[in-house]
Short mmCIF file of C-alpha atoms and ligand atoms in Angstrom, two decimals:
data_model
loop_
_atom_site.label_atom_id
_atom_site.label_comp_id
_atom_site.label_asym_id
_atom_site.label_seq_id
_atom_site.Cartn_x
_atom_site.Cartn_y
_atom_site.Cartn_z
CA UNK Y 393 -1.90 -6.91 -26.74
CA UNK Y 394 -1.23 -7.64 -30.73
CA UNK Y 395 -0.41 -11.43 -31.05
CA UNK Y 396 3.22 -11.93 -33.88
CA UNK Y 397 3.76 -14.69 -35.17
CA UNK Y 398 7.89 -14.92 -35.67
CA UNK Y 399 8.79 -17.47 -38.12
CA UNK Y 400 12.26 -17.78 -36.97
CA UNK Y 401 13.85 -18.02 -33.96
CA UNK Y 402 15.61 -14.95 -32.52
CA UNK Y 403 18.68 -14.26 -30.58
CA UNK Y 404 17.16 -14.34 -26.50
CA UNK Y 405 17.39 -10.38 -26.41
CA UNK Y 406 15.08 -9.48 -28.71
CA UNK Y 407 12.70 -12.42 -28.14
CA UNK Y 408 12.86 -10.38 -24.60
CA UNK Y 409 11.82 -7.30 -26.54
CA UNK Y 410 9.26 -8.45 -28.50
CA UNK Y 411 7.50 -10.35 -25.03
CA UNK Y 412 7.51 -6.74 -24.05
CA UNK Y 413 5.75 -5.10 -26.62
CA UNK Y 414 3.35 -7.84 -27.85
CA UNK Y 415 1.99 -11.62 -27.54
CA UNK Y 416 4.49 -13.06 -29.77
CA UNK Y 417 4.85 -16.76 -31.08
CA UNK Y 418 7.92 -18.47 -30.51
CA UNK Y 419 9.80 -20.68 -33.26
CA UNK Y 420 11.66 -22.06 -29.96
CA UNK Y 421 13.20 -24.99 -32.25
CA UNK Y 422 13.79 -22.44 -35.00
CA UNK Y 423 12.33 -25.08 -37.19
CA UNK Y 424 11.39 -23.82 -41.46
CA UNK Y 425 8.41 -23.43 -41.57
CA UNK Y 426 6.57 -24.91 -45.17
CA UNK Y 427 4.28 -22.01 -46.42
CA UNK Y 428 1.24 -24.22 -45.46
CA UNK Y 429 2.62 -24.06 -41.75
CA UNK Y 430 2.91 -19.72 -42.00
CA UNK Y 431 -0.67 -19.57 -42.73
CA UNK Y 432 -1.79 -22.31 -40.51
CA UNK Y 433 0.59 -21.03 -37.11
CA UNK Y 434 -0.35 -17.44 -38.21
CA UNK Y 435 -4.48 -18.05 -37.93
CA UNK Y 436 -5.73 -15.41 -34.79
CA UNK Y 437 -2.66 -13.53 -35.61
CA UNK Y 438 -2.66 -9.52 -36.22
CA UNK Y 439 0.81 -9.84 -37.47
CA UNK Y 440 3.86 -11.89 -39.27
CA UNK Y 441 7.85 -11.44 -38.15
CA UNK Y 442 8.72 -13.40 -41.00
CA UNK Y 443 12.42 -13.85 -42.49
CA UNK Y 444 14.29 -13.70 -45.60
CA UNK Y 445 13.22 -18.12 -45.88
CA UNK Y 446 9.99 -17.30 -45.73
CA UNK Y 447 8.52 -17.66 -49.37
CA UNK Y 448 5.97 -15.05 -49.03
CA UNK Y 449 3.88 -15.55 -52.37
CA UNK Y 450 1.21 -14.88 -53.38
CA UNK Y 451 -0.39 -18.10 -52.86
CA UNK Y 452 0.30 -17.91 -49.33
CA UNK Y 453 -0.29 -14.39 -48.79
CA UNK Y 454 -3.84 -14.71 -50.09
CA UNK Y 455 -4.23 -17.60 -47.71
CA UNK Y 456 -3.11 -15.83 -44.68
CA UNK Y 457 -5.96 -14.46 -42.39
CA UNK Y 458 -8.06 -11.53 -42.87
CA UNK Y 459 -6.58 -10.38 -39.19
CA UNK Y 460 -2.89 -10.06 -40.87
CA UNK Y 461 -1.82 -6.80 -40.61
CA UNK Y 462 1.51 -6.38 -41.20
CA UNK Y 463 4.58 -8.55 -41.91
CA UNK Y 464 7.61 -7.49 -40.80
CA UNK Y 465 10.56 -8.56 -42.67
CA UNK Y 466 13.86 -9.34 -40.27
CA UNK Y 467 15.96 -8.31 -43.01
CA UNK Y 468 16.43 -5.24 -45.43
CA UNK Y 469 15.76 -7.34 -48.59
CA UNK Y 470 12.33 -7.90 -49.27
CA UNK Y 471 12.29 -10.25 -52.37
CA UNK Y 472 10.85 -13.35 -50.33
CA UNK Y 473 7.53 -11.34 -49.84
CA UNK Y 474 5.07 -10.20 -53.29
CA UNK Y 475 4.46 -6.63 -52.54
CA UNK Y 476 1.55 -6.63 -54.36
CA UNK Y 477 -0.56 -9.27 -53.32
CA UNK Y 478 0.28 -7.60 -49.51
CA UNK Y 479 -0.77 -4.92 -51.06
CA UNK Y 480 -3.75 -6.19 -52.67
CA UNK Y 481 -4.79 -7.76 -49.43
CA UNK Y 482 -4.16 -4.97 -47.10
CA UNK Y 483 -1.17 -5.89 -45.57
CA UNK Y 484 1.82 -3.13 -44.99
CA UNK Y 485 5.10 -4.73 -45.67
CA UNK Y 486 8.18 -3.39 -43.54
CA UNK Y 487 11.47 -4.31 -43.43
CA UNK Y 488 14.81 -3.48 -41.60
CA UNK Y 489 17.30 -1.26 -44.01
CA UNK Y 490 20.35 0.81 -42.17
CA UNK Y 491 21.58 -1.24 -39.25
CA UNK Y 492 23.02 -3.97 -41.28
CA UNK Y 493 24.91 -1.58 -44.00
CA UNK Y 494 27.99 -1.72 -41.97
CA UNK Y 495 27.99 -5.75 -41.66
CA UNK Y 496 26.87 -6.65 -44.87
CA UNK Y 497 29.73 -3.75 -46.35
CA UNK Y 498 32.43 -6.21 -44.41
CA UNK Y 499 31.27 -9.45 -46.09
CA UNK Y 500 30.74 -7.50 -49.50
CA UNK Y 501 34.89 -6.62 -48.73
CA UNK Y 502 35.69 -9.97 -47.88
CA UNK Y 503 34.16 -11.35 -50.71
CA UNK Y 504 36.54 -8.97 -52.99
CA UNK Y 505 39.32 -9.72 -51.41
CA UNK Y 506 38.09 -13.65 -51.59
CA UNK Y 507 38.27 -13.31 -55.06
CA UNK Y 508 40.74 -11.80 -56.41
CA UNK Y 509 43.11 -12.84 -53.33
CA UNK Y 510 42.55 -16.88 -53.85
CA UNK Y 511 41.64 -17.12 -50.36
CA UNK Y 512 39.34 -20.36 -50.93
CA UNK Y 513 42.36 -22.14 -52.71
CA UNK Y 514 44.71 -20.48 -49.99
CA UNK Y 515 42.56 -21.83 -47.30
CA UNK Y 516 42.07 -25.81 -48.89
CA UNK Y 517 45.88 -25.85 -49.41
CA UNK Y 518 46.95 -24.82 -45.81
CA UNK Y 519 44.42 -27.48 -44.49
CA UNK Y 520 45.80 -29.92 -46.63
CA UNK Y 521 49.10 -29.00 -46.02
CA UNK Y 522 52.22 -30.23 -48.34
CA UNK Y 523 52.20 -26.87 -50.38
CA UNK Y 524 55.70 -25.05 -50.58
CA UNK Y 525 55.84 -21.05 -50.24
CA UNK Y 526 57.47 -20.17 -53.67
CA UNK Y 527 57.25 -17.12 -55.90
CA UNK Y 528 54.86 -17.72 -58.04
CA UNK Y 529 52.71 -19.28 -55.56
CA UNK Y 530 48.63 -18.74 -55.81
CA UNK Y 531 49.09 -15.71 -56.92
CA UNK Y 532 46.33 -13.32 -57.20
CA UNK Y 533 44.67 -9.68 -58.44
CA UNK Y 534 45.64 -6.55 -56.13
CA UNK Y 535 43.17 -4.45 -55.64
CA UNK Y 536 45.36 -1.28 -55.25
CA UNK Y 537 44.77 0.71 -58.83
CA UNK Y 538 41.79 -1.83 -59.91
CA UNK Y 539 38.75 -0.35 -61.06
CA UNK Y 540 36.02 -1.36 -58.73
CA UNK Y 541 31.99 -1.39 -60.49
CA UNK Y 542 29.29 -1.51 -57.82
CA UNK Y 543 26.31 -2.49 -59.52
CA UNK Y 544 23.82 -0.64 -56.52
CA UNK Y 545 24.71 2.24 -54.64
CA UNK Y 546 23.22 2.43 -51.72
CA UNK Y 547 24.12 2.35 -48.41
CA UNK Y 548 25.44 -0.72 -48.57
CA UNK Y 549 27.83 0.09 -52.16
CA UNK Y 550 28.52 3.34 -50.41
CA UNK Y 551 30.16 1.59 -47.65
CA UNK Y 552 31.47 -0.94 -49.87
CA UNK Y 553 33.20 1.80 -51.78
CA UNK Y 554 34.87 3.89 -48.95
CA UNK Y 555 36.29 0.53 -48.16
CA UNK Y 556 37.45 -0.32 -51.49
CA UNK Y 557 38.82 3.03 -51.86
CA UNK Y 558 40.83 2.95 -49.14
CA UNK Y 559 42.33 -0.46 -50.52
CA UNK Y 560 43.66 2.34 -53.29
CA UNK Y 561 40.56 1.32 -55.81
CA UNK Y 562 39.04 3.41 -58.09
CA UNK Y 563 35.26 3.10 -58.03
CA UNK Y 564 32.52 3.08 -60.96
CA UNK Y 565 28.47 2.47 -60.27
CA UNK Y 566 25.84 2.19 -62.31
CA UNK Y 567 21.65 2.95 -59.58
CA UNK Y 568 19.13 3.75 -60.73
CA UNK Y 569 19.85 7.25 -59.85
CA UNK Y 570 23.00 9.41 -59.98
CA UNK Y 571 23.83 10.08 -56.54
CA UNK Y 572 24.72 14.03 -55.15
CA UNK Y 573 28.54 14.78 -55.46
CA UNK Y 574 29.18 14.31 -51.66
CA UNK Y 575 27.39 10.47 -51.93
CA UNK Y 576 29.31 9.52 -54.55
CA UNK Y 577 32.86 10.80 -53.07
CA UNK Y 578 34.17 10.61 -56.69
CA UNK Y 579 32.70 7.76 -57.81
CA UNK Y 580 32.44 7.37 -61.56
CA UNK Y 581 28.33 7.00 -62.45
CA UNK Y 582 28.04 4.65 -65.50
CA UNK Y 583 23.78 5.29 -67.08
CA UNK Y 584 23.85 1.38 -68.02
CA UNK Y 585 25.33 -1.66 -67.23
CA UNK Y 586 26.80 -2.23 -69.82
CA UNK Y 587 28.91 0.74 -69.57
CA UNK Y 588 29.77 -0.39 -65.85
CA UNK Y 589 30.55 -3.74 -66.47
CA UNK Y 590 32.80 -2.72 -69.47
CA UNK Y 591 34.66 -0.98 -66.64
CA UNK Y 592 34.87 -3.44 -63.84
CA UNK Y 593 37.89 -5.43 -63.06
CA UNK Y 594 35.73 -6.51 -59.88
CA UNK Y 595 31.99 -6.30 -59.58
CA UNK Y 596 30.44 -5.72 -56.39
CA UNK Y 597 26.51 -6.39 -56.64
CA UNK Y 598 24.98 -4.18 -53.96
CA UNK Y 599 21.51 -3.72 -55.53
CA UNK Y 600 18.13 -5.06 -54.00
CA UNK Y 601 16.47 -8.65 -56.42
CA UNK Y 602 13.43 -6.95 -58.25
CA UNK Y 603 12.09 -7.87 -61.27
CA UNK Y 604 14.23 -5.29 -63.30
CA UNK Y 605 17.63 -7.24 -61.83
CA UNK Y 606 16.51 -10.68 -61.86
CA UNK Y 607 19.06 -12.16 -63.90
CA UNK Y 608 20.97 -9.39 -64.73
CA UNK Y 609 23.96 -11.20 -64.78
CA UNK Y 610 23.45 -13.40 -67.64
CA UNK Y 611 25.17 -14.94 -71.02
CA UNK Y 612 25.05 -11.51 -72.79
CA UNK Y 613 26.21 -9.23 -70.06
CA UNK Y 614 28.99 -11.35 -69.12
CA UNK Y 615 30.63 -10.54 -71.64
CA UNK Y 616 30.51 -6.79 -71.02
CA UNK Y 617 33.21 -7.22 -68.49
CA UNK Y 618 37.09 -7.11 -69.27
CA UNK Y 619 38.59 -10.46 -69.80
CA UNK Y 620 39.74 -11.66 -66.41
CA UNK Y 621 36.80 -9.87 -64.12
CA UNK Y 622 36.03 -10.92 -60.98
CA UNK Y 623 32.26 -10.94 -60.18
CA UNK Y 624 30.99 -10.42 -55.98
CA UNK Y 625 27.74 -10.71 -54.84
CA UNK Y 626 26.73 -10.09 -51.07
CA UNK Y 627 23.11 -8.57 -52.08
CA UNK Y 628 20.66 -11.75 -53.85
CA UNK Y 629 21.49 -14.72 -55.90
CA UNK Y 630 18.40 -14.22 -58.19
CA UNK Y 631 20.71 -10.98 -59.95
CA UNK Y 632 22.29 -13.77 -61.58
CA UNK Y 633 21.67 -16.62 -64.06
CA UNK Y 634 24.10 -19.23 -62.34
CA UNK Y 635 24.62 -21.31 -65.48
CA UNK Y 636 25.84 -18.24 -67.81
CA UNK Y 637 28.14 -16.95 -64.81
CA UNK Y 638 29.42 -20.88 -64.14
CA UNK Y 639 30.33 -21.25 -67.95
CA UNK Y 640 31.84 -17.52 -68.01
CA UNK Y 641 33.81 -18.88 -64.83
CA UNK Y 642 34.85 -22.69 -66.83
CA UNK Y 643 35.74 -20.11 -69.77
CA UNK Y 644 38.62 -17.98 -67.70
CA UNK Y 645 36.23 -14.51 -69.34
CA UNK Y 646 35.58 -14.13 -65.57
CA UNK Y 647 38.68 -15.50 -63.36
CA UNK Y 648 37.02 -16.31 -59.75
CA UNK Y 649 33.58 -14.91 -57.79
CA UNK Y 650 32.65 -14.06 -53.88
CA UNK Y 651 29.46 -15.07 -53.49
CA UNK Y 652 27.38 -14.69 -50.07
CA UNK Y 653 24.32 -15.60 -51.61
CA UNK Y 654 22.44 -17.73 -54.18
CA UNK Y 655 19.42 -18.59 -55.97
CA UNK Y 656 17.41 -21.50 -53.79
CA UNK Y 657 19.33 -21.28 -51.00
CA UNK Y 658 20.87 -23.56 -48.88
CA UNK Y 659 21.20 -25.41 -52.23
CA UNK Y 660 23.74 -23.49 -54.40
CA UNK Y 661 24.40 -24.52 -58.48
CA UNK Y 662 26.07 -27.67 -57.62
CA UNK Y 663 28.84 -26.65 -60.61
CA UNK Y 664 29.95 -23.40 -57.93
CA UNK Y 665 32.12 -25.88 -56.33
CA UNK Y 666 33.89 -27.49 -58.90
CA UNK Y 667 36.14 -24.55 -59.07
CA UNK Y 668 38.40 -24.39 -57.31
CA UNK Y 669 38.61 -19.99 -57.19
CA UNK Y 670 35.33 -19.23 -55.86
CA UNK Y 671 34.88 -17.64 -52.78
CA UNK Y 672 31.87 -18.82 -51.16
CA UNK Y 673 29.95 -18.11 -48.26
CA UNK Y 674 26.75 -19.56 -46.80
CA UNK Y 675 24.82 -15.91 -46.37
CA UNK Y 676 26.88 -14.26 -43.93
CA UNK Y 677 25.93 -10.40 -44.69
CA UNK Y 678 24.10 -9.26 -41.61
CA UNK Y 679 26.33 -11.91 -39.43
CA UNK Y 680 26.84 -10.66 -36.65
CA UNK Y 681 25.54 -10.58 -32.95
CA UNK Y 682 25.20 -6.96 -32.72
CA UNK Y 683 23.67 -6.21 -35.83
CA UNK Y 684 21.43 -9.50 -35.51
CA UNK Y 685 19.79 -7.79 -32.47
CA UNK Y 686 18.92 -4.08 -34.31
CA UNK Y 687 17.95 -6.04 -37.33
CA UNK Y 688 15.48 -8.39 -34.92
CA UNK Y 689 14.50 -4.92 -32.75
CA UNK Y 690 13.85 -3.22 -35.90
CA UNK Y 691 11.85 -5.45 -37.12
CA UNK Y 692 9.86 -5.19 -33.55
CA UNK Y 693 10.05 -1.73 -33.43
CA UNK Y 694 8.35 -1.25 -36.67
CA UNK Y 695 5.35 -3.58 -36.03
CA UNK Y 696 4.87 -1.68 -32.75
CA UNK Y 697 5.14 1.81 -34.68
CA UNK Y 698 2.22 0.12 -36.83
CA UNK Y 699 -0.10 -0.44 -34.21
CA UNK Y 700 0.87 2.62 -32.72
CA UNK Y 701 0.75 4.89 -35.65
CA UNK Y 702 -0.85 3.52 -38.72
CA UNK Y 703 1.74 4.24 -40.50
CA UNK Y 704 5.67 2.50 -40.14
CA UNK Y 705 8.66 4.61 -42.02
CA UNK Y 706 9.71 1.27 -42.71
CA UNK Y 707 7.27 0.16 -44.85
CA UNK Y 708 8.11 -0.78 -48.49
CA UNK Y 709 4.92 -1.18 -49.90
C1 GLV V 427 20.36 -10.11 -45.44
O1 GLV V 427 20.45 -10.40 -46.67
C2 GLV V 427 19.50 -8.80 -45.87
O2 GLV V 427 18.53 -8.67 -46.74
O3 GLV V 427 18.68 -8.62 -44.63
#
């Protein structure tokens, strides 16, 4: 049986499944392994089932033992792995798409609602007490008739678009390529981010973090938005230049943010904590039991498929 290092603790059902198909090394205490610990623990292993908390950069990948043939990431995103470095070493990298689209889209919509309807301030007031209902108390932005820009119209973006449309939002999007009519479902395509941002009363960031999307929200692009726009991010923190966004919030150029992901998690930029309107969550996108089991099962299946056939449907490098 193949020996696989599983870097984070999985839900029991998934660990049971892993034990049936390969020889897993579990992380029973769910300790966060350092890069050197991953290198050390992977000695004698055939593969690694990694998570988004493992930084598998070039330096780490170059030091992995030659026996490692696959890194199966327990996430749809794979910005934590240097794909080229893995490819150069003949290591296949896989991800877990589709199974988390619905759960992540739910959080994407929660971010939109939470930021627009001032949920962060509302929760704080309700907990503190002493608030009083009044005609103009915690007035927020209504979604009906509001334009939603979707940056990255993949499976998660399309699902958010569908729900937002049912709430009366008007959908615009930017994507590497224009979608066919069925997938676009009436959403308006913008070839440039400038064009998309200029019509986005609310933005939902749903694209992967890549060299091209890194810091796409920055000092210059934040000015493309209508005054008082809302920016939400359910994808990856690397897409946002935090200083630029916090500055735009402080200047009221941006009305509110809804964020589930951050650069340097879990240490988000403290500037966000000072902003009352910031609706912030601790990376909960895929956090439902069914979804986490489906993701882990897919990560396990990817390893089995790779060793059985030499190929894998969810290979990303
Ligand atoms: C979650 O953030 C994922 O990429 O799976």
